Amino acid sequence: DIQMTQSPSTLSASVGDRVTITCRASQSFSSWLAWYQEKPGKAPKPLIYKASSLESGVPSRFSGSGSGTEFTLTISSLQPDDFATYFCQQSDSYPWTFGQGTRVEIK
Amino acid sequence: EVQLVESGGGSVQPGGSLRLSCAASGFIFSDYYMSWVRRAPGKGLEWVANINQDGGARFYVDSVKGRFTVSRDNAKNSLYLQMNSLRVEDTAVYYCARWDGKFYWGQGTLVTVSS
């Protein structure tokens, strides 16, 4: 199984900050990596797919990069609506697996 | 707008069965892989099962193989998860999700397995 390890688990930041979240995979794979945003009481929302493709309707301040064993989600300028939990998910091989999540909180 | 609405959750004793349903709308259901994903209380997300567009290919996480069956009815735009021999550790919110390189999620339905 591919284990996905996210870091940090919690991140304190201010509006306008550049934020980077990392997912490290226990095995290398190319690009079947997605990022999601989750807020309490709501269904998770896809942000990035295939490691770096921006989901339609998602602001361009969100970007994804990486391949192999290290993938990153970057928010170029944190906005008030971005305080949420973010998690990664690989679909390169079964069983598909998720990172444990990164909570982005207000500093 | 993509809509996925799960139903069928509830409380059941260990060893019991439940059937979850997911009603899909806002897209051509038969064009997409569909999945079930769950989150146990206080734990992370776990992918449970996939089914391809015509139902001919199904995949499961090891912990549910032989107990859970994913199925679909494209004429009814519906996805199902038959859960048998339920265990306490199956307690979770179960999400229906559409897959196309990323998940679009429903709101989830709670399954509680307890004596």
PDB file of C-alpha atoms in Angstrom:
ATOM      1  CA  ASP A   1       0.000   0.000   0.000  1.00  0.00           C
ATOM      2  CA  ILE A   2       1.170   3.551  -0.673  1.00  0.00           C
ATOM      3  CA  GLN A   3       1.208   5.514   2.573  1.00  0.00           C
ATOM      4  CA  MET A   4       0.659   9.257   2.224  1.00  0.00           C
ATOM      5  CA  THR A   5       2.228  11.387   4.943  1.00  0.00           C
ATOM      6  CA  GLN A   6       1.186  15.017   5.092  1.00  0.00           C
ATOM      7  CA  SER A   7       3.054  17.817   6.774  1.00  0.00           C
ATOM      8  CA  PRO A   8       2.500  19.848   8.743  1.00  0.00           C
ATOM      9  CA  SER A   9      -0.575  18.504  10.524  1.00  0.00           C
ATOM     10  CA  THR A  10      -1.507  22.035  11.596  1.00  0.00           C
ATOM     11  CA  LEU A  11      -0.391  25.305  10.119  1.00  0.00           C
ATOM     12  CA  SER A  12      -0.984  28.761  11.594  1.00  0.00           C
ATOM     13  CA  ALA A  13      -0.918  31.544   9.043  1.00  0.00           C
ATOM     14  CA  SER A  14      -2.193  35.040   8.343  1.00  0.00           C
ATOM     15  CA  VAL A  15      -4.218  36.416   5.480  1.00  0.00           C
ATOM     16  CA  GLY A  16      -1.853  37.122   2.614  1.00  0.00           C
ATOM     17  CA  ASP A  17       0.707  34.496   3.605  1.00  0.00           C
ATOM     18  CA  ARG A  18       2.105  31.990   1.146  1.00  0.00           C
ATOM     19  CA  VAL A  19       1.306  28.512   2.423  1.00  0.00           C
ATOM     20  CA  THR A  20       2.808  25.182   1.366  1.00  0.00           C
ATOM     21  CA  ILE A  21       1.544  21.748   2.372  1.00  0.00           C
ATOM     22  CA  THR A  22       3.508  18.618   1.528  1.00  0.00           C
ATOM     23  CA  CYS A  23       2.456  15.024   0.916  1.00  0.00           C
ATOM     24  CA  ARG A  24       5.143  12.384   0.901  1.00  0.00           C
ATOM     25  CA  ALA A  25       4.442   8.973  -0.555  1.00  0.00           C
ATOM     26  CA  SER A  26       5.987   5.730   0.663  1.00  0.00           C
ATOM     27  CA  GLN A  27       6.444   4.650  -2.968  1.00  0.00           C
ATOM     28  CA  SER A  28       7.131   6.662  -6.070  1.00  0.00           C
ATOM     29  CA  PHE A  29       4.385   7.377  -8.577  1.00  0.00           C
ATOM     30  CA  SER A  30       3.904   9.843 -11.355  1.00  0.00           C
ATOM     31  CA  SER A  31       0.902  12.088 -11.167  1.00  0.00           C
ATOM     32  CA  TRP A  32      -2.280  10.487  -9.846  1.00  0.00           C
ATOM     33  CA  LEU A  33      -2.465  12.804  -6.884  1.00  0.00           C
ATOM     34  CA  ALA A  34      -5.375  15.026  -5.901  1.00  0.00           C
ATOM     35  CA  TRP A  35      -5.800  17.711  -3.261  1.00  0.00           C
ATOM     36  CA  TYR A  36      -9.035  18.567  -1.454  1.00  0.00           C
ATOM     37  CA  GLN A  37     -10.312  21.268   0.853  1.00  0.00           C
ATOM     38  CA  GLU A  38     -12.704  20.374   3.642  1.00  0.00           C
ATOM     39  CA  LYS A  39     -14.749  22.599   5.915  1.00  0.00           C
ATOM     40  CA  PRO A  40     -16.871  21.462   8.878  1.00  0.00           C
ATOM     41  CA  GLY A  41     -20.239  20.092   7.872  1.00  0.00           C
ATOM     42  CA  LYS A  42     -19.496  20.247   4.148  1.00  0.00           C
ATOM     43  CA  ALA A  43     -18.409  17.693   1.586  1.00  0.00           C
ATOM     44  CA  PRO A  44     -14.727  17.883   0.625  1.00  0.00           C
ATOM     45  CA  LYS A  45     -14.070  19.985  -2.456  1.00  0.00           C
ATOM     46  CA  PRO A  46     -11.514  19.029  -5.118  1.00  0.00           C
ATOM     47  CA  LEU A  47      -8.818  21.627  -5.750  1.00  0.00           C
ATOM     48  CA  ILE A  48      -6.082  19.934  -7.767  1.00  0.00           C
ATOM     49  CA  TYR A  49      -5.967  16.708  -9.759  1.00  0.00           C
ATOM     50  CA  LYS A  50      -3.181  14.892 -11.580  1.00  0.00           C
ATOM     51  CA  ALA A  51      -0.756  16.624  -9.205  1.00  0.00           C
ATOM     52  CA  SER A  52      -0.870  20.026 -10.878  1.00  0.00           C
ATOM     53  CA  SER A  53      -4.164  20.517 -12.757  1.00  0.00           C
ATOM     54  CA  LEU A  54      -6.444  23.137 -11.254  1.00  0.00           C
ATOM     55  CA  GLU A  55     -10.056  22.075 -10.852  1.00  0.00           C
ATOM     56  CA  SER A  56     -12.523  24.255 -12.715  1.00  0.00           C
ATOM     57  CA  GLY A  57     -13.745  27.150 -10.601  1.00  0.00           C
ATOM     58  CA  VAL A  58     -10.928  26.952  -8.071  1.00  0.00           C
ATOM     59  CA  PRO A  59      -9.039  30.237  -7.603  1.00  0.00           C
ATOM     60  CA  SER A  60      -5.641  30.449  -9.256  1.00  0.00           C
ATOM     61  CA  ARG A  61      -3.944  31.129  -5.916  1.00  0.00           C
ATOM     62  CA  PHE A  62      -4.082  27.347  -5.449  1.00  0.00           C
ATOM     63  CA  SER A  63      -1.437  25.318  -7.241  1.00  0.00           C
ATOM     64  CA  GLY A  64      -0.029  21.818  -7.065  1.00  0.00           C
ATOM     65  CA  SER A  65       3.298  20.344  -8.023  1.00  0.00           C
ATOM     66  CA  GLY A  66       5.481  17.316  -7.583  1.00  0.00           C
ATOM     67  CA  SER A  67       6.045  13.778  -8.701  1.00  0.00           C
ATOM     68  CA  GLY A  68       7.760  10.695  -7.395  1.00  0.00           C
ATOM     69  CA  THR A  69       7.399  10.721  -3.640  1.00  0.00           C
ATOM     70  CA  GLU A  70       6.890  14.403  -2.874  1.00  0.00           C
ATOM     71  CA  PHE A  71       3.899  16.531  -3.780  1.00  0.00           C
ATOM     72  CA  THR A  72       2.990  20.026  -2.667  1.00  0.00           C
ATOM     73  CA  LEU A  73      -0.081  22.204  -2.487  1.00  0.00           C
ATOM     74  CA  THR A  74       0.640  25.929  -2.448  1.00  0.00           C
ATOM     75  CA  ILE A  75      -1.712  28.778  -1.661  1.00  0.00           C
ATOM     76  CA  SER A  76       0.031  31.874  -2.967  1.00  0.00           C
ATOM     77  CA  SER A  77      -1.848  34.409  -0.854  1.00  0.00           C
ATOM     78  CA  LEU A  78      -4.046  33.003   1.888  1.00  0.00           C
ATOM     79  CA  GLN A  79      -7.580  34.373   1.939  1.00  0.00           C
ATOM     80  CA  PRO A  80     -10.133  34.277   4.782  1.00  0.00           C
ATOM     81  CA  ASP A  81     -12.135  31.588   2.970  1.00  0.00           C
ATOM     82  CA  ASP A  82      -9.062  29.331   2.833  1.00  0.00           C
ATOM     83  CA  PHE A  83      -8.959  28.499   6.536  1.00  0.00           C
ATOM     84  CA  ALA A  84      -9.905  24.849   6.335  1.00  0.00           C
ATOM     85  CA  THR A  85      -8.445  21.358   6.317  1.00  0.00           C
ATOM     86  CA  TYR A  86      -6.582  20.103   3.256  1.00  0.00           C
ATOM     87  CA  PHE A  87      -5.740  16.545   2.339  1.00  0.00           C
ATOM     88  CA  CYS A  88      -4.085  14.667  -0.492  1.00  0.00           C
ATOM     89  CA  GLN A  89      -5.129  11.410  -2.121  1.00  0.00           C
ATOM     90  CA  GLN A  90      -3.314   9.025  -4.449  1.00  0.00           C
ATOM     91  CA  SER A  91      -5.028   6.963  -7.110  1.00  0.00           C
ATOM     92  CA  ASP A  92      -1.901   5.489  -8.679  1.00  0.00           C
ATOM     93  CA  SER A  93      -2.428   2.044  -7.192  1.00  0.00           C
ATOM     94  CA  TYR A  94      -4.942   0.157  -5.092  1.00  0.00           C
ATOM     95  CA  PRO A  95      -5.796   0.624  -2.341  1.00  0.00           C
ATOM     96  CA  TRP A  96      -6.205   4.328  -2.980  1.00  0.00           C
ATOM     97  CA  THR A  97      -5.026   6.215   0.078  1.00  0.00           C
ATOM     98  CA  PHE A  98      -5.330   9.614   1.701  1.00  0.00           C
ATOM     99  CA  GLY A  99      -3.069  11.864   3.686  1.00  0.00           C
ATOM    100  CA  GLN A 100      -4.151  12.505   7.255  1.00  0.00           C
ATOM    101  CA  GLY A 101      -4.936  16.164   6.611  1.00  0.00           C
ATOM    102  CA  THR A 102      -3.468  19.588   7.330  1.00  0.00           C
ATOM    103  CA  ARG A 103      -5.522  22.079   9.278  1.00  0.00           C
ATOM    104  CA  VAL A 104      -4.837  25.681   8.252  1.00  0.00           C
ATOM    105  CA  GLU A 105      -5.786  27.987  11.088  1.00  0.00           C
ATOM    106  CA  ILE A 106      -5.707  31.691  11.693  1.00  0.00           C
ATOM    107  CA  LYS A 107      -2.516  32.937  13.304  1.00  0.00           C
TER     108      LYS A 107
ATOM    109  CA  GLU B   1     -24.580  20.814 -10.772  1.00  0.00           C
ATOM    110  CA  VAL B   2     -23.227  17.494  -9.579  1.00  0.00           C
ATOM    111  CA  GLN B   3     -25.334  16.107  -6.741  1.00  0.00           C
ATOM    112  CA  LEU B   4     -24.751  12.921  -4.819  1.00  0.00           C
ATOM    113  CA  VAL B   5     -27.176  12.052  -2.042  1.00  0.00           C
ATOM    114  CA  GLU B   6     -26.488   9.079   0.188  1.00  0.00           C
ATOM    115  CA  SER B   7     -29.103   7.222   2.192  1.00  0.00           C
ATOM    116  CA  GLY B   8     -29.497   3.988   4.100  1.00  0.00           C
ATOM    117  CA  GLY B   9     -27.208   4.618   7.028  1.00  0.00           C
ATOM    118  CA  GLY B  10     -28.204   3.787  10.569  1.00  0.00           C
ATOM    119  CA  SER B  11     -27.417   1.678  13.593  1.00  0.00           C
ATOM    120  CA  VAL B  12     -26.873  -2.065  13.383  1.00  0.00           C
ATOM    121  CA  GLN B  13     -25.475  -4.768  15.611  1.00  0.00           C
ATOM    122  CA  PRO B  14     -22.208  -6.524  14.825  1.00  0.00           C
ATOM    123  CA  GLY B  15     -22.795  -9.216  12.232  1.00  0.00           C
ATOM    124  CA  GLY B  16     -25.716  -7.326  10.731  1.00  0.00           C
ATOM    125  CA  SER B  17     -26.256  -5.888   7.268  1.00  0.00           C
ATOM    126  CA  LEU B  18     -27.036  -2.534   5.703  1.00  0.00           C
ATOM    127  CA  ARG B  19     -27.465  -1.335   2.163  1.00  0.00           C
ATOM    128  CA  LEU B  20     -26.374   2.164   1.314  1.00  0.00           C
ATOM    129  CA  SER B  21     -27.715   3.991  -1.711  1.00  0.00           C
ATOM    130  CA  CYS B  22     -26.487   7.038  -3.562  1.00  0.00           C
ATOM    131  CA  ALA B  23     -28.708   9.016  -5.908  1.00  0.00           C
ATOM    132  CA  ALA B  24     -26.743  10.887  -8.545  1.00  0.00           C
ATOM    133  CA  SER B  25     -27.841  13.846 -10.634  1.00  0.00           C
ATOM    134  CA  GLY B  26     -26.393  16.693 -12.641  1.00  0.00           C
ATOM    135  CA  PHE B  27     -24.142  14.530 -14.805  1.00  0.00           C
ATOM    136  CA  ILE B  28     -24.251  11.478 -17.062  1.00  0.00           C
ATOM    137  CA  PHE B  29     -23.954   8.812 -14.387  1.00  0.00           C
ATOM    138  CA  SER B  30     -23.059   5.998 -16.766  1.00  0.00           C
ATOM    139  CA  ASP B  31     -19.956   7.883 -17.949  1.00  0.00           C
ATOM    140  CA  TYR B  32     -18.159   7.781 -14.596  1.00  0.00           C
ATOM    141  CA  TYR B  33     -16.305   5.512 -12.228  1.00  0.00           C
ATOM    142  CA  MET B  34     -17.988   5.681  -8.833  1.00  0.00           C
ATOM    143  CA  SER B  35     -16.593   5.106  -5.375  1.00  0.00           C
ATOM    144  CA  TRP B  36     -17.377   4.729  -1.705  1.00  0.00           C
ATOM    145  CA  VAL B  37     -15.096   6.381   0.828  1.00  0.00           C
ATOM    146  CA  ARG B  38     -15.476   6.360   4.605  1.00  0.00           C
ATOM    147  CA  ARG B  39     -14.253   8.197   7.658  1.00  0.00           C
ATOM    148  CA  ALA B  40     -14.353   6.524  11.031  1.00  0.00           C
ATOM    149  CA  PRO B  41     -14.843   8.761  14.079  1.00  0.00           C
ATOM    150  CA  GLY B  42     -11.645  10.633  14.838  1.00  0.00           C
ATOM    151  CA  LYS B  43      -9.786   8.964  11.983  1.00  0.00           C
ATOM    152  CA  GLY B  44      -8.730   9.778   8.465  1.00  0.00           C
ATOM    153  CA  LEU B  45     -10.393   9.002   5.189  1.00  0.00           C
ATOM    154  CA  GLU B  46     -10.359   5.466   3.818  1.00  0.00           C
ATOM    155  CA  TRP B  47     -11.233   4.508   0.262  1.00  0.00           C
ATOM    156  CA  VAL B  48     -13.614   1.529   0.367  1.00  0.00           C
ATOM    157  CA  ALA B  49     -14.641   0.494  -3.136  1.00  0.00           C
ATOM    158  CA  ASN B  50     -14.723   1.427  -6.813  1.00  0.00           C
ATOM    159  CA  ILE B  51     -16.934   0.354  -9.651  1.00  0.00           C
ATOM    160  CA  ASN B  52     -16.372   1.110 -13.303  1.00  0.00           C
ATOM    161  CA  GLN B  53     -18.886   2.589 -15.680  1.00  0.00           C
ATOM    162  CA  ASP B  54     -20.705  -0.622 -16.644  1.00  0.00           C
ATOM    163  CA  GLY B  55     -20.245  -2.418 -13.333  1.00  0.00           C
ATOM    164  CA  GLY B  56     -17.945  -5.002 -14.832  1.00  0.00           C
ATOM    165  CA  ALA B  57     -14.933  -4.076 -12.705  1.00  0.00           C
ATOM    166  CA  ARG B  58     -15.010  -3.655  -8.940  1.00  0.00           C
ATOM    167  CA  PHE B  59     -12.224  -3.006  -6.475  1.00  0.00           C
ATOM    168  CA  TYR B  60     -12.199  -3.097  -2.681  1.00  0.00           C
ATOM    169  CA  VAL B  61      -9.960  -2.281   0.225  1.00  0.00           C
ATOM    170  CA  ASP B  62      -8.783  -5.516   1.839  1.00  0.00           C
ATOM    171  CA  SER B  63     -10.683  -4.912   5.084  1.00  0.00           C
ATOM    172  CA  VAL B  64     -14.081  -5.176   3.360  1.00  0.00           C
ATOM    173  CA  LYS B  65     -13.394  -7.809   0.702  1.00  0.00           C
ATOM    174  CA  GLY B  66     -15.885 -10.641   0.919  1.00  0.00           C
ATOM    175  CA  ARG B  67     -18.238  -8.593   3.115  1.00  0.00           C
ATOM    176  CA  PHE B  68     -19.122  -5.501   1.050  1.00  0.00           C
ATOM    177  CA  THR B  69     -20.423  -5.396  -2.510  1.00  0.00           C
ATOM    178  CA  VAL B  70     -20.536  -2.266  -4.638  1.00  0.00           C
ATOM    179  CA  SER B  71     -23.062  -2.120  -7.462  1.00  0.00           C
ATOM    180  CA  ARG B  72     -24.781   0.386  -9.676  1.00  0.00           C
ATOM    181  CA  ASP B  73     -27.958   0.833 -11.690  1.00  0.00           C
ATOM    182  CA  ASN B  74     -27.248   3.206 -14.550  1.00  0.00           C
ATOM    183  CA  ALA B  75     -30.915   3.341 -15.512  1.00  0.00           C
ATOM    184  CA  LYS B  76     -31.701   4.695 -12.049  1.00  0.00           C
ATOM    185  CA  ASN B  77     -28.559   6.843 -11.710  1.00  0.00           C
ATOM    186  CA  SER B  78     -27.833   5.047  -8.480  1.00  0.00           C
ATOM    187  CA  LEU B  79     -24.864   3.558  -6.669  1.00  0.00           C
ATOM    188  CA  TYR B  80     -25.137   0.997  -3.893  1.00  0.00           C
ATOM    189  CA  LEU B  81     -23.030  -0.549  -1.170  1.00  0.00           C
ATOM    190  CA  GLN B  82     -24.276  -3.798   0.338  1.00  0.00           C
ATOM    191  CA  MET B  83     -22.548  -4.258   3.678  1.00  0.00           C
ATOM    192  CA  ASN B  84     -22.736  -7.665   5.352  1.00  0.00           C
ATOM    193  CA  SER B  85     -21.079  -9.124   8.444  1.00  0.00           C
ATOM    194  CA  LEU B  86     -20.628  -5.633   9.796  1.00  0.00           C
ATOM    195  CA  ARG B  87     -17.997  -5.050  12.455  1.00  0.00           C
ATOM    196  CA  VAL B  88     -17.605  -2.351  15.080  1.00  0.00           C
ATOM    197  CA  GLU B  89     -14.670  -1.012  13.079  1.00  0.00           C
ATOM    198  CA  ASP B  90     -16.968  -0.374  10.104  1.00  0.00           C
ATOM    199  CA  THR B  91     -18.553   2.475  12.047  1.00  0.00           C
ATOM    200  CA  ALA B  92     -18.022   5.556   9.906  1.00  0.00           C
ATOM    201  CA  VAL B  93     -19.555   8.200   7.727  1.00  0.00           C
ATOM    202  CA  TYR B  94     -19.792   6.698   4.258  1.00  0.00           C
ATOM    203  CA  TYR B  95     -19.438   8.990   1.257  1.00  0.00           C
ATOM    204  CA  CYS B  96     -20.502   8.324  -2.285  1.00  0.00           C
ATOM    205  CA  ALA B  97     -18.098   9.916  -4.748  1.00  0.00           C
ATOM    206  CA  ARG B  98     -17.779  10.380  -8.473  1.00  0.00           C
ATOM    207  CA  TRP B  99     -14.300   9.755  -9.823  1.00  0.00           C
ATOM    208  CA  ASP B 100     -12.621  11.428 -12.792  1.00  0.00           C
ATOM    209  CA  GLY B 101      -9.101  11.956 -11.544  1.00  0.00           C
ATOM    210  CA  LYS B 102     -10.506  13.468  -8.385  1.00  0.00           C
ATOM    211  CA  PHE B 103     -13.508  12.822  -6.190  1.00  0.00           C
ATOM    212  CA  TYR B 104     -16.711  14.776  -6.146  1.00  0.00           C
ATOM    213  CA  TRP B 105     -18.314  13.902  -2.832  1.00  0.00           C
ATOM    214  CA  GLY B 106     -21.761  13.526  -1.388  1.00  0.00           C
ATOM    215  CA  GLN B 107     -22.554  14.695   2.138  1.00  0.00           C
ATOM    216  CA  GLY B 108     -22.264  11.228   3.612  1.00  0.00           C
ATOM    217  CA  THR B 109     -24.405   8.874   5.666  1.00  0.00           C
ATOM    218  CA  LEU B 110     -23.524   7.596   9.129  1.00  0.00           C
ATOM    219  CA  VAL B 111     -23.244   3.892   9.813  1.00  0.00           C
ATOM    220  CA  THR B 112     -22.937   2.837  13.449  1.00  0.00           C
ATOM    221  CA  VAL B 113     -22.123  -0.760  14.325  1.00  0.00           C
ATOM    222  CA  SER B 114     -22.571  -1.370  18.008  1.00  0.00           C
ATOM    223  CA  SER B 115     -24.025  -3.916  20.365  1.00  0.00           C
TER     224      SER B 115
END
